[in-house]
Short mmCIF file of C-alpha atoms in Angstrom, two decimals:
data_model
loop_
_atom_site.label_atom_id
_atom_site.label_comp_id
_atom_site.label_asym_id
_atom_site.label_seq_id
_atom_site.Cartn_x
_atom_site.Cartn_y
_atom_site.Cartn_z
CA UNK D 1 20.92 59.58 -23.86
CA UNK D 2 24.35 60.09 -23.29
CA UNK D 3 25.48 62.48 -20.67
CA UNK D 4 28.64 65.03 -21.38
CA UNK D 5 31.18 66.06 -18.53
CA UNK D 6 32.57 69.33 -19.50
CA UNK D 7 34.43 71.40 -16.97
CA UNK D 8 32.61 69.64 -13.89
CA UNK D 9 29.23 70.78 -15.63
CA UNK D 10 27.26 67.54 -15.84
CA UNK D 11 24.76 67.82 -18.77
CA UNK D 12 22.30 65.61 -21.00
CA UNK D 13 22.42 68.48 -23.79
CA UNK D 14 24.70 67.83 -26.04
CA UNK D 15 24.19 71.17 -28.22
CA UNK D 16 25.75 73.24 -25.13
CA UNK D 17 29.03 70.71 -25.85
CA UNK D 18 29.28 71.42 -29.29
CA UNK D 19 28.30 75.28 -28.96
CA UNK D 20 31.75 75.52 -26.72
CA UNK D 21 33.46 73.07 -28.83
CA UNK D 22 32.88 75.31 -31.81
CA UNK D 23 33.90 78.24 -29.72
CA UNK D 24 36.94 76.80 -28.76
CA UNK D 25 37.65 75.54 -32.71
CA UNK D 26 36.38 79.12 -33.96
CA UNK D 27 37.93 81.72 -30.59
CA UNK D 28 37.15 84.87 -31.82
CA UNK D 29 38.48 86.81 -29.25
CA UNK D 30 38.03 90.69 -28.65
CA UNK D 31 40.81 92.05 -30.91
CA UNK D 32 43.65 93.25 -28.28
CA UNK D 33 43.88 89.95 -27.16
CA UNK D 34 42.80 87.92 -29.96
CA UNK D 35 46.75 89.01 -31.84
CA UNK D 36 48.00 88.78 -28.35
CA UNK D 37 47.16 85.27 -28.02
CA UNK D 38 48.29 84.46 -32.11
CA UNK D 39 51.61 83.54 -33.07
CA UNK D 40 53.76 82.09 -36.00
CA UNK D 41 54.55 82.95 -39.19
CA UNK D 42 52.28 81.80 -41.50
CA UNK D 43 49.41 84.29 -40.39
CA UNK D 44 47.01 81.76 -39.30
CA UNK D 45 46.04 82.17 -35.74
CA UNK D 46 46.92 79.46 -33.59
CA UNK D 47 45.33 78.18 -30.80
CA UNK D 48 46.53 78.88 -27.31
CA UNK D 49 47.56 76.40 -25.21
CA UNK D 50 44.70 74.45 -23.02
CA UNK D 51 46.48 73.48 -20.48
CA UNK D 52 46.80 77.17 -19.25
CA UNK D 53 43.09 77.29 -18.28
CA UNK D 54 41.69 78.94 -21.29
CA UNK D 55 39.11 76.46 -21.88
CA UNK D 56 35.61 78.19 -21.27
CA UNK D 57 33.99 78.03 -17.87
CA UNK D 58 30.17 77.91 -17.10
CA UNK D 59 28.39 81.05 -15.94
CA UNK D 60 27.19 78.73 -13.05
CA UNK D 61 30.70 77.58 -11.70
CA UNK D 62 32.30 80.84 -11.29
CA UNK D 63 31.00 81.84 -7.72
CA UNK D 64 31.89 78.56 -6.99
CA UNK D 65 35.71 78.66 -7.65
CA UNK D 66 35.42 82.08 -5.90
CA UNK D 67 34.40 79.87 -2.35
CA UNK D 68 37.07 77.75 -3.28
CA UNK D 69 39.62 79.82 -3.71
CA UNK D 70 39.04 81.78 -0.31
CA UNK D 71 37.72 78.66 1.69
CA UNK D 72 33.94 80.28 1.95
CA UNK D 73 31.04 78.51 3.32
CA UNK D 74 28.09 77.61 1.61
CA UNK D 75 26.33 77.91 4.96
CA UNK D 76 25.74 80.49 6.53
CA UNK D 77 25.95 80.06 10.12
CA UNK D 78 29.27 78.56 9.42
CA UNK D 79 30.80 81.87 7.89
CA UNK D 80 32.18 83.55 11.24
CA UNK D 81 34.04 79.97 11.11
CA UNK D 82 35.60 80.66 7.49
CA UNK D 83 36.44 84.28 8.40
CA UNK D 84 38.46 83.27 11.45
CA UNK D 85 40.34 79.82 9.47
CA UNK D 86 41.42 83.00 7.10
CA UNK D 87 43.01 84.80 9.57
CA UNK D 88 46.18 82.34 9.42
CA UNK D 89 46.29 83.27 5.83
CA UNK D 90 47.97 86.76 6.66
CA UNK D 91 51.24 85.14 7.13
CA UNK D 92 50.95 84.67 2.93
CA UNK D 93 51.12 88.08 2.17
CA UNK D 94 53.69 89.64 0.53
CA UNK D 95 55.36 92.04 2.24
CA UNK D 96 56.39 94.31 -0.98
CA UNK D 97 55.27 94.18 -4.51
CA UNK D 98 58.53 93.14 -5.27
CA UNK D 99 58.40 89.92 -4.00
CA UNK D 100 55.68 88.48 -6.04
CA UNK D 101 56.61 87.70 -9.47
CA UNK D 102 54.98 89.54 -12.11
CA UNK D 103 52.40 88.25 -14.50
CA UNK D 104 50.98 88.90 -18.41
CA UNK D 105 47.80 89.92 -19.49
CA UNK D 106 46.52 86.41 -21.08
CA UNK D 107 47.66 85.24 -17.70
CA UNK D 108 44.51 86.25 -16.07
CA UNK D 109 42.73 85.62 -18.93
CA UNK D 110 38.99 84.25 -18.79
CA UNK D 111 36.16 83.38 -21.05
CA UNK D 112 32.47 82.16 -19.66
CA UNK D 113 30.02 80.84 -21.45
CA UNK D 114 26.25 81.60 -20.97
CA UNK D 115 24.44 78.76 -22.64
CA UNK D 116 20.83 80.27 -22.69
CA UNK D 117 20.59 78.76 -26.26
CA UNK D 118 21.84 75.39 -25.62
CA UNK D 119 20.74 75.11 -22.20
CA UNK D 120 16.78 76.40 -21.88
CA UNK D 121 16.33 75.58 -18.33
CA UNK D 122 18.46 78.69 -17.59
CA UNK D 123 16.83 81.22 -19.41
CA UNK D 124 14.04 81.97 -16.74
CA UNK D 125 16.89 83.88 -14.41
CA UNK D 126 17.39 85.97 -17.69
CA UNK D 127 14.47 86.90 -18.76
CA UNK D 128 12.25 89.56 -18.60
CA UNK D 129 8.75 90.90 -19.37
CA UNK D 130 9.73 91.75 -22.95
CA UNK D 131 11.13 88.86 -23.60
CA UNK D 132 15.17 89.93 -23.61
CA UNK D 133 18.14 89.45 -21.32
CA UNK D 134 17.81 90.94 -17.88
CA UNK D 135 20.41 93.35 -17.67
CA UNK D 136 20.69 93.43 -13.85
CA UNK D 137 21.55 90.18 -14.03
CA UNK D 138 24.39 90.43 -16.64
CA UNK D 139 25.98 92.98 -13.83
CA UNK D 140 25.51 90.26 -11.02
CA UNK D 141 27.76 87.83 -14.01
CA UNK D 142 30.43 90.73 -14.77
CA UNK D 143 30.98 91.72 -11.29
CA UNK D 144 31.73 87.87 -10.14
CA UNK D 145 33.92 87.80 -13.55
CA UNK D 146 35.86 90.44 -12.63
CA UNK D 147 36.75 88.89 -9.03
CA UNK D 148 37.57 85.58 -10.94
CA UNK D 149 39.51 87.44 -12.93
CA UNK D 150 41.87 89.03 -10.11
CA UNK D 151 42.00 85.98 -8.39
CA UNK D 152 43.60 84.18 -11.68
CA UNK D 153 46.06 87.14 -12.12
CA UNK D 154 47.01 87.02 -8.02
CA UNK D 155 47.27 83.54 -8.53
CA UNK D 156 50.34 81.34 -6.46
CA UNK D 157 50.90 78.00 -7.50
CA UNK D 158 51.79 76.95 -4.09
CA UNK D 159 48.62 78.15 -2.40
CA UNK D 160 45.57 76.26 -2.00
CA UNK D 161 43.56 79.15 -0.57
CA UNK D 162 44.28 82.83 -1.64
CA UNK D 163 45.22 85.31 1.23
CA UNK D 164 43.72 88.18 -0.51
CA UNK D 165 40.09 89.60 -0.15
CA UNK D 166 39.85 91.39 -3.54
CA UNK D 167 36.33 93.50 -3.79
CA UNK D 168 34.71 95.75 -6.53
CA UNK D 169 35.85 99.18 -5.77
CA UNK D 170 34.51 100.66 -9.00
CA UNK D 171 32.55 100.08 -11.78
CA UNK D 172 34.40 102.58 -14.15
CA UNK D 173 32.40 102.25 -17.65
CA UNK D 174 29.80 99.73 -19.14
CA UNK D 175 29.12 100.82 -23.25
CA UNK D 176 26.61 98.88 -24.83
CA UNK D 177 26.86 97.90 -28.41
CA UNK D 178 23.20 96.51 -28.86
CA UNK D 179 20.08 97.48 -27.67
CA UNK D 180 17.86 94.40 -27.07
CA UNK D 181 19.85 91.26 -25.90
CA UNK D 182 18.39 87.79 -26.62
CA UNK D 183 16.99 85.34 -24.52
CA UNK D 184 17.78 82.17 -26.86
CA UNK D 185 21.72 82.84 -28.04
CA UNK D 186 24.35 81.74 -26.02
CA UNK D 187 26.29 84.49 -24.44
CA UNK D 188 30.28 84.89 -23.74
CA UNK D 189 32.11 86.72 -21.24
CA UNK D 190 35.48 87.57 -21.66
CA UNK D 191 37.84 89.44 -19.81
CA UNK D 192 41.34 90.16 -18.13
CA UNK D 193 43.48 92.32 -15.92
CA UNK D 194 44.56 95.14 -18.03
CA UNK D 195 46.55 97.62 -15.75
CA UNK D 196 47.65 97.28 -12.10
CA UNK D 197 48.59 99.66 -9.26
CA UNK D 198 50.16 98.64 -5.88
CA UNK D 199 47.09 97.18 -4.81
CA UNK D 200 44.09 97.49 -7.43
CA UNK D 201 44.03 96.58 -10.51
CA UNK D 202 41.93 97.29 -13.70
CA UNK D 203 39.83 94.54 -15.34
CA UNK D 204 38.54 94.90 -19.02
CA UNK D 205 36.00 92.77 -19.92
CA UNK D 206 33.60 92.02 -22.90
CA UNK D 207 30.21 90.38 -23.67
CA UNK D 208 29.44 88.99 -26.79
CA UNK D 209 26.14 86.69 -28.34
CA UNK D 210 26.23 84.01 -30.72
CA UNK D 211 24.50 85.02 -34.14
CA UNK D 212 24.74 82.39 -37.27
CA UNK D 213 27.73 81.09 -35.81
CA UNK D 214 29.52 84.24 -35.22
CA UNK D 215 30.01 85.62 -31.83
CA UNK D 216 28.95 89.40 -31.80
CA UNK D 217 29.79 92.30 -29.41
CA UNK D 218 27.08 93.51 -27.44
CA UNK D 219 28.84 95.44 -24.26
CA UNK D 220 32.54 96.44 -23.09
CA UNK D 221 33.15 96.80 -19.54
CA UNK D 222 35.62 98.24 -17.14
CA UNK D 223 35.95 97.52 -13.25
CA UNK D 224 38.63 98.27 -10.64
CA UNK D 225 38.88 95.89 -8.35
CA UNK D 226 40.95 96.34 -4.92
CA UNK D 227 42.99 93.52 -3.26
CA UNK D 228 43.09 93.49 1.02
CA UNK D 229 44.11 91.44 3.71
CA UNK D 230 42.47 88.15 4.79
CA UNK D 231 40.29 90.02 7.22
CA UNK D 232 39.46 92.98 4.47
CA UNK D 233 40.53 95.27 6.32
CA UNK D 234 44.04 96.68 5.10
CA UNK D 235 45.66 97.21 1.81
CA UNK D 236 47.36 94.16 0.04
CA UNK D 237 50.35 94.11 -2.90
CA UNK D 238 49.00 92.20 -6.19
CA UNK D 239 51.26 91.29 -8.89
CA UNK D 240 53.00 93.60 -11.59
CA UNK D 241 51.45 93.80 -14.89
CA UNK D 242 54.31 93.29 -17.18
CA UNK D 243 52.88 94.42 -21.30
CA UNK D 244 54.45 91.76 -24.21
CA UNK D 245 53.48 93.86 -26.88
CA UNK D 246 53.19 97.77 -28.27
CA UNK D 247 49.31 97.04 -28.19
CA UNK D 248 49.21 96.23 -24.64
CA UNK D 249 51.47 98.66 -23.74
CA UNK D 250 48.69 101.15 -25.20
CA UNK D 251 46.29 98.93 -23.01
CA UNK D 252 48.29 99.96 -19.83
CA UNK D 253 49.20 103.61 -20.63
CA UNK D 254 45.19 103.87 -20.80
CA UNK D 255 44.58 102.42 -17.55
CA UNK D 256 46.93 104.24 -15.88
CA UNK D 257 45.27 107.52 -18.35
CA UNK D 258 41.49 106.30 -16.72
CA UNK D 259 43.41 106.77 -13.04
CA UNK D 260 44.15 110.37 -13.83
CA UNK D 261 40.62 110.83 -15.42
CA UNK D 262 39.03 109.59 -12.35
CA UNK D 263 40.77 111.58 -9.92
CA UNK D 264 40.24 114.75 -12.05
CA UNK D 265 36.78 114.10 -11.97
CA UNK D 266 36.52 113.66 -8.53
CA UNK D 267 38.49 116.73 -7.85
CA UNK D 268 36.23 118.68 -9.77
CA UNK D 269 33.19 117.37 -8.20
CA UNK D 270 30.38 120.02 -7.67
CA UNK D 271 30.54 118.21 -3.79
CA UNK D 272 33.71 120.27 -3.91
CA UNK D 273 33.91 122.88 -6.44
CA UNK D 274 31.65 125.07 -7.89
CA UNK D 275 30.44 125.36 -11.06
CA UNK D 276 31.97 126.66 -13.95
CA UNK D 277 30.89 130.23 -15.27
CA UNK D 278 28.83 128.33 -18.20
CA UNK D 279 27.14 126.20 -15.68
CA UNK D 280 26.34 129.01 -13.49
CA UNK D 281 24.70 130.69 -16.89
CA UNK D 282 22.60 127.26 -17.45
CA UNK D 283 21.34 127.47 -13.97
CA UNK D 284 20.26 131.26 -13.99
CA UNK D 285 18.70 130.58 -17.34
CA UNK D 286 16.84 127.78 -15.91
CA UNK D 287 15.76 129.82 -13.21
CA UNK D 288 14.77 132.91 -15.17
CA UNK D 289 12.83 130.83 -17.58
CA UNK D 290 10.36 129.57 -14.57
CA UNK D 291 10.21 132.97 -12.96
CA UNK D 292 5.54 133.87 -13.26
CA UNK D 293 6.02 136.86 -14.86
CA UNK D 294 2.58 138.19 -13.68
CA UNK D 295 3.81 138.49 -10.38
CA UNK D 296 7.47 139.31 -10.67
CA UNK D 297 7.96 137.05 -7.40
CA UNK D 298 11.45 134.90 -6.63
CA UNK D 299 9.09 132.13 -5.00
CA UNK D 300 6.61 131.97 -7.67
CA UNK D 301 7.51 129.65 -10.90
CA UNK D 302 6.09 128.60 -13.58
CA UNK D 303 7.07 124.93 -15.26
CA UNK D 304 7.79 125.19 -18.82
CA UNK D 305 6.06 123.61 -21.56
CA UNK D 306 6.68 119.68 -21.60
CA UNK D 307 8.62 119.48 -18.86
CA UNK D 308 8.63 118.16 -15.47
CA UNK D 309 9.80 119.63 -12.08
CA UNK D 310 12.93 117.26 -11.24
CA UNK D 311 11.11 116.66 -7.70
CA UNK D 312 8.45 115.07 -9.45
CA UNK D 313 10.96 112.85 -11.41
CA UNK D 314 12.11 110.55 -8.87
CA UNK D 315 11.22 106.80 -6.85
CA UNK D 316 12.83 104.82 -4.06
CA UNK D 317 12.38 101.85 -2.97
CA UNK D 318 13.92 99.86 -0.06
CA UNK D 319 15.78 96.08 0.29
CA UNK D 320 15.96 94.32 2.74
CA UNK D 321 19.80 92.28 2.96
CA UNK D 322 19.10 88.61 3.16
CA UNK D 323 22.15 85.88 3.31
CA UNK D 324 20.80 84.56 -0.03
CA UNK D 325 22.57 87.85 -1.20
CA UNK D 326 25.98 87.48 0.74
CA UNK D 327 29.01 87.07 -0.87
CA UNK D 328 32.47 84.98 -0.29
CA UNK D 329 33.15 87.68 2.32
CA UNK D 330 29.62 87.61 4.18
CA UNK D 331 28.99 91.09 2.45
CA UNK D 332 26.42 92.04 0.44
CA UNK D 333 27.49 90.75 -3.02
CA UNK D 334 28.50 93.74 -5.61
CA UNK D 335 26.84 92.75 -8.37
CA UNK D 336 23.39 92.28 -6.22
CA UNK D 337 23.60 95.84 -5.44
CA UNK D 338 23.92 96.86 -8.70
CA UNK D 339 21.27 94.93 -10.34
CA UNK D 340 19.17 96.67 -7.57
CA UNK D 341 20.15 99.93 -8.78
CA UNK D 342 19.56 99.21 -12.53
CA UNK D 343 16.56 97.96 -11.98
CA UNK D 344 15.30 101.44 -10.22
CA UNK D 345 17.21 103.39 -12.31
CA UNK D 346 15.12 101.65 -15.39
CA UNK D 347 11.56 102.48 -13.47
CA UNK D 348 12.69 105.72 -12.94
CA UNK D 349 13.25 106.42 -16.70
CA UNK D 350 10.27 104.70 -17.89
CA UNK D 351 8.01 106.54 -15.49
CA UNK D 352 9.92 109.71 -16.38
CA UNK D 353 9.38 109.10 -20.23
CA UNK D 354 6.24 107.36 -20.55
CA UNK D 355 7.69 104.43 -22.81
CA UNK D 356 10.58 102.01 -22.44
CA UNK D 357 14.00 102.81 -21.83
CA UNK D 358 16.95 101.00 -22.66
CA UNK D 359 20.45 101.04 -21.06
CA UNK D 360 23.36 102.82 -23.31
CA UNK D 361 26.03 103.26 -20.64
CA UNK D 362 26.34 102.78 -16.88
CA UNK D 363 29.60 104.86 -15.43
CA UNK D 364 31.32 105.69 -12.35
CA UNK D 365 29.68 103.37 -9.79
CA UNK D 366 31.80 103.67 -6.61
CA UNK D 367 31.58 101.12 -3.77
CA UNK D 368 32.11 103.61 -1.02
CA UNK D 369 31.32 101.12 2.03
CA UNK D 370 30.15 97.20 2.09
CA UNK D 371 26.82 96.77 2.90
CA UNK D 372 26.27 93.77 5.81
CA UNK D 373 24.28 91.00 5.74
CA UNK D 374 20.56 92.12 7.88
CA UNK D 375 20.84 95.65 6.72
CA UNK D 376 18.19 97.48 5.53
CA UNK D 377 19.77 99.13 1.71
CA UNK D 378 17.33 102.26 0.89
CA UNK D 379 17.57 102.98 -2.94
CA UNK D 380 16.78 106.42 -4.12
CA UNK D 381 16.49 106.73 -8.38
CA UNK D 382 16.63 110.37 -9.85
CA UNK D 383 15.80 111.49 -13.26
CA UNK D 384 18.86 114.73 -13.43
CA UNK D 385 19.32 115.39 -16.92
CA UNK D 386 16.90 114.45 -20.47
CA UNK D 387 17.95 115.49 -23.82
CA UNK D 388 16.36 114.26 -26.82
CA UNK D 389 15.75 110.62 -26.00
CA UNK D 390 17.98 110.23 -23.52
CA UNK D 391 17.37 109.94 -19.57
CA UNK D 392 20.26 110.35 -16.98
CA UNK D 393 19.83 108.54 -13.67
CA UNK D 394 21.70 108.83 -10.39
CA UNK D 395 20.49 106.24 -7.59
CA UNK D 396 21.58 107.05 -4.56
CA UNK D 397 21.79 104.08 -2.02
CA UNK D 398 22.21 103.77 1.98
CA UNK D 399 22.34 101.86 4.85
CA UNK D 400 19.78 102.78 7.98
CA UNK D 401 21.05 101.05 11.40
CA UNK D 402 17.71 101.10 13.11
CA UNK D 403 19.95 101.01 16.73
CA UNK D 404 21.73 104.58 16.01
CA UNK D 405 18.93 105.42 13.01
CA UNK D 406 21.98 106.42 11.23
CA UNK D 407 22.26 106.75 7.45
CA UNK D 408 25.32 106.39 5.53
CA UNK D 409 25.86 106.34 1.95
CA UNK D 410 27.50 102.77 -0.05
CA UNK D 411 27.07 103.62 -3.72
CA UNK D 412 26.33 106.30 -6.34
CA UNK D 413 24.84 104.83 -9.60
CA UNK D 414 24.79 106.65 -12.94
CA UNK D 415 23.10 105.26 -15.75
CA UNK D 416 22.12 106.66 -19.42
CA UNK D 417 19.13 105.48 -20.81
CA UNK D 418 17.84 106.65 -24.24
CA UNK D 419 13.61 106.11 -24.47
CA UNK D 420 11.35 105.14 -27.85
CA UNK D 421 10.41 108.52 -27.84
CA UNK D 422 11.33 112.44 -26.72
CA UNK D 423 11.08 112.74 -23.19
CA UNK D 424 9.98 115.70 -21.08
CA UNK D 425 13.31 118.19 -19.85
CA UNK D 426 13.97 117.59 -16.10
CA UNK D 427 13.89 121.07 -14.31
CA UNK D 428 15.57 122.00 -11.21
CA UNK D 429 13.76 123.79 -8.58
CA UNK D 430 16.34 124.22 -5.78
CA UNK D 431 19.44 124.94 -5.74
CA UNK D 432 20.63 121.33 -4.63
CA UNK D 433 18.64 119.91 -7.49
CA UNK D 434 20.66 122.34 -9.60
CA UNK D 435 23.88 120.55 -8.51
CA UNK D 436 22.53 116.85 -9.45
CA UNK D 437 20.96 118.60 -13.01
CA UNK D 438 24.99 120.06 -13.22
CA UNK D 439 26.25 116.40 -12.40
CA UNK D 440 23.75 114.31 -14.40
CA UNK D 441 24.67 116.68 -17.61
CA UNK D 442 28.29 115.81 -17.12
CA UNK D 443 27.90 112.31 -17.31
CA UNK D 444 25.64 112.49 -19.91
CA UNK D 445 28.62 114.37 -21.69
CA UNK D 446 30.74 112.00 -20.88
CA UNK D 447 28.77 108.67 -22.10
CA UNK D 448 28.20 110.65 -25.48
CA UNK D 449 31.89 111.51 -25.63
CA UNK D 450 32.54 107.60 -25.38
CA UNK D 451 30.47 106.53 -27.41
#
């Protein structure tokens, strides 16, 4: 049988070759950059040029370009070696963001292919009980995208190994298109940096699946991803975004409109403000509709017809932080944490609603602290808002240092399920449950507001 080189992927299967050589002869790109990438008069799009890296690159080679562009170790009792060889590499930084020349959006541009129809032996990873596409899994594939991503767009020609340690800061918004994902289509990833700051910089990226030869949309993602010095400890400059086009001028006047949006939320945060005068009214309505009226007590209540007491609504679970799980920095990798996450979030919904949940939207995951290697991550999933169908989850997750038996909180996870059937209303007891039922109905507002 003959055997197929494509991008350094070695394979007997020669359906995977011509899956990406019909991708590359059909490139139906997400629209932005599908006209970005188009030019000439006669209408017809043309191809863009190959030579500028465009070609597709397998799901299974992209945490390996991200060793090789930082110098990582595939061993791990030779990372404290790595770390210190990247110390030299501060002496590449640029000093403003002036200095480094800027770049264009189908500069960091990025598709990778997911061949779990023309390549079978993959599909195990993928899979789960009910026979679709792990979704955890897809968030361990966007977050190392993303990364790639940055790297491409902080790119100097020059430089063998990249001075910059650029990390997931924030998850900002996943939307999903299609509820059940399939285990025997080929999947593509694309994505690229769509707004950038001083030192972070937005990445907007897209999954589709391959249906009768047509390449469908199934999520839309955005992450912000943060660039630092060789030792990840300080702030680093990234390249200027420079927009070619009154479309991707509209693509950077919205990134820099999702900054604002961020920061307003945060500022209104019920950590730091409190609640409106029509949240106060939900909360006092909650509370006078649980109030025993046979004994006209404060203490005593009463749960409401199909509903649940939101104390009753929650799991945890605990991980410990293996190397297998490390990533080019010797940190816990990202997209590890999150698939963590998703996958209590999911058990909390479906034990919440009795049937199976799937995953509309996941929002405003911030990566407050890395997580080390020999940690033990404790992952708290809570059920804060139902409506209808849908289930809002917050996981909460920490580190415990078993010398100081400290806690300290890494991430906040919110995700939006909707269930096969009605679920029970969530009903806050306490006051602090109050505050996560307040929070949970926010972002429930927001996911329906996007989508």
């Amino acid at each position: 049988m003959k055997i197929t080189y494509f991008r350094g992927v070695k394979t007997k299967d020669t359906k995977f070759f011509h899956s990406v050589y019909r991708l590359c002869t059909m490139w139906k790109l997400p629209s932005f950059l599908a006209r970005t990438l188009t030019s000439g008069t006669s209408g017809l799009p043309l191809l863009p040029d190959m030579a500028e890296g465009h070609l597709p690159i397998h799901v299974n080679n992209v945490r390996s370009r991200l060793r090789d562009i930082v110098g990582a170790s595939t061993n791990w009792r030779d990372h404290v070696q790595a770390m210190q060889e990247r110390k030299a590499l501060h002496t590449l930084l640029a000093k403003r963001q002036e200095d480094l020349p800027p770049r264009r959006m189908k500069d960091s541009y990025l598709e990778v292919i997911l061949p779990l129809g023309s390549q079978p032996q993959i599909r195990e990873k993928y899979l789960n009980v009910y026979n679709s596409v792990r979704f955890g899994r897809i968030l361990e594939d966007l977050d190392s995208l993303g990364v790639l991503i940055c790297y491409t767009h902080t790119k100097q020609e020059m430089q063998p190994r990249s001075p910059l340690s650029i990390v997931t800061a924030l998850v900002d918004k996943i939307n999903l298109h299609k509820k059940v994902v399939h285990p025997d289509c080929d999947i593509k990833f694309t994505g690229n940096v769509s707004w950038v700051g001083k030192t972070s910089m937005e990445v907007k990226m897209h999954m589709l699946q391959l249906h009768d030869g047509d390449y469908c949309p199934v999520l839309d993602a955005t992450f912000v991803m943060v660039a630092r010095d060789p030792e990840n400890k300080r702030p680093a400059f990234v390249n200027p975004l420079i927009p070619e086009s009154p479309e991707e001028e509209e693509i950077f006047k919205q990134g820099e409109m999702n900054k604002l949006k961020r920061i307003d939320f945060s500022t209104a945060s019920l950590l730091k403000m409190a609640p409106t005068a029509e949240e106060r009214n939900i909360v006092h309505d909650i509370f006078l509709n649980t109030l025993d009226t046979r004994t006209v007590s404060f203490r005593s209540r009463v749960l409401p017809p199909n509903s649940v007491w939101m104390e009753d609504a929650k799991l945890k679970g605990l991980q410990i932080c293996h190397p297998q799980e490390r990533n080019i920095f010797n940190r816990i990798f990202g997209g590890f944490l999150m698939r963590k996450a998703f996958e209590l979030g999911w058990a909390t919904a479906c034990s919440c609603g009795g049937s199976r949940p799937f995953i509309v939207s996941v929002d405003d995951i911030m990566f407050q602290r890395p997580v080390e290697v020999g940690s033990l991550l404790l992952l708290s999933g809570q059920v804060c808002y139902t409506e209808k169908n849908y289930i809002q989850v917050r996981v909460h997750s920490e580190v415990y240092d078993a010398d100081t038996r400290e806690h300290h909180t890494t991430n906040i996870f919110h995700f939006t399920f909707i269930s096969e059937n009605e679920v029970p209303r969530v009903v806050p007891k306490t006051y602090g449950e109050s505050m996560l039922y307040l929070d949970g109905k926010r972002h429930f507002a927001a996911t329906m507001k996007e989508i």
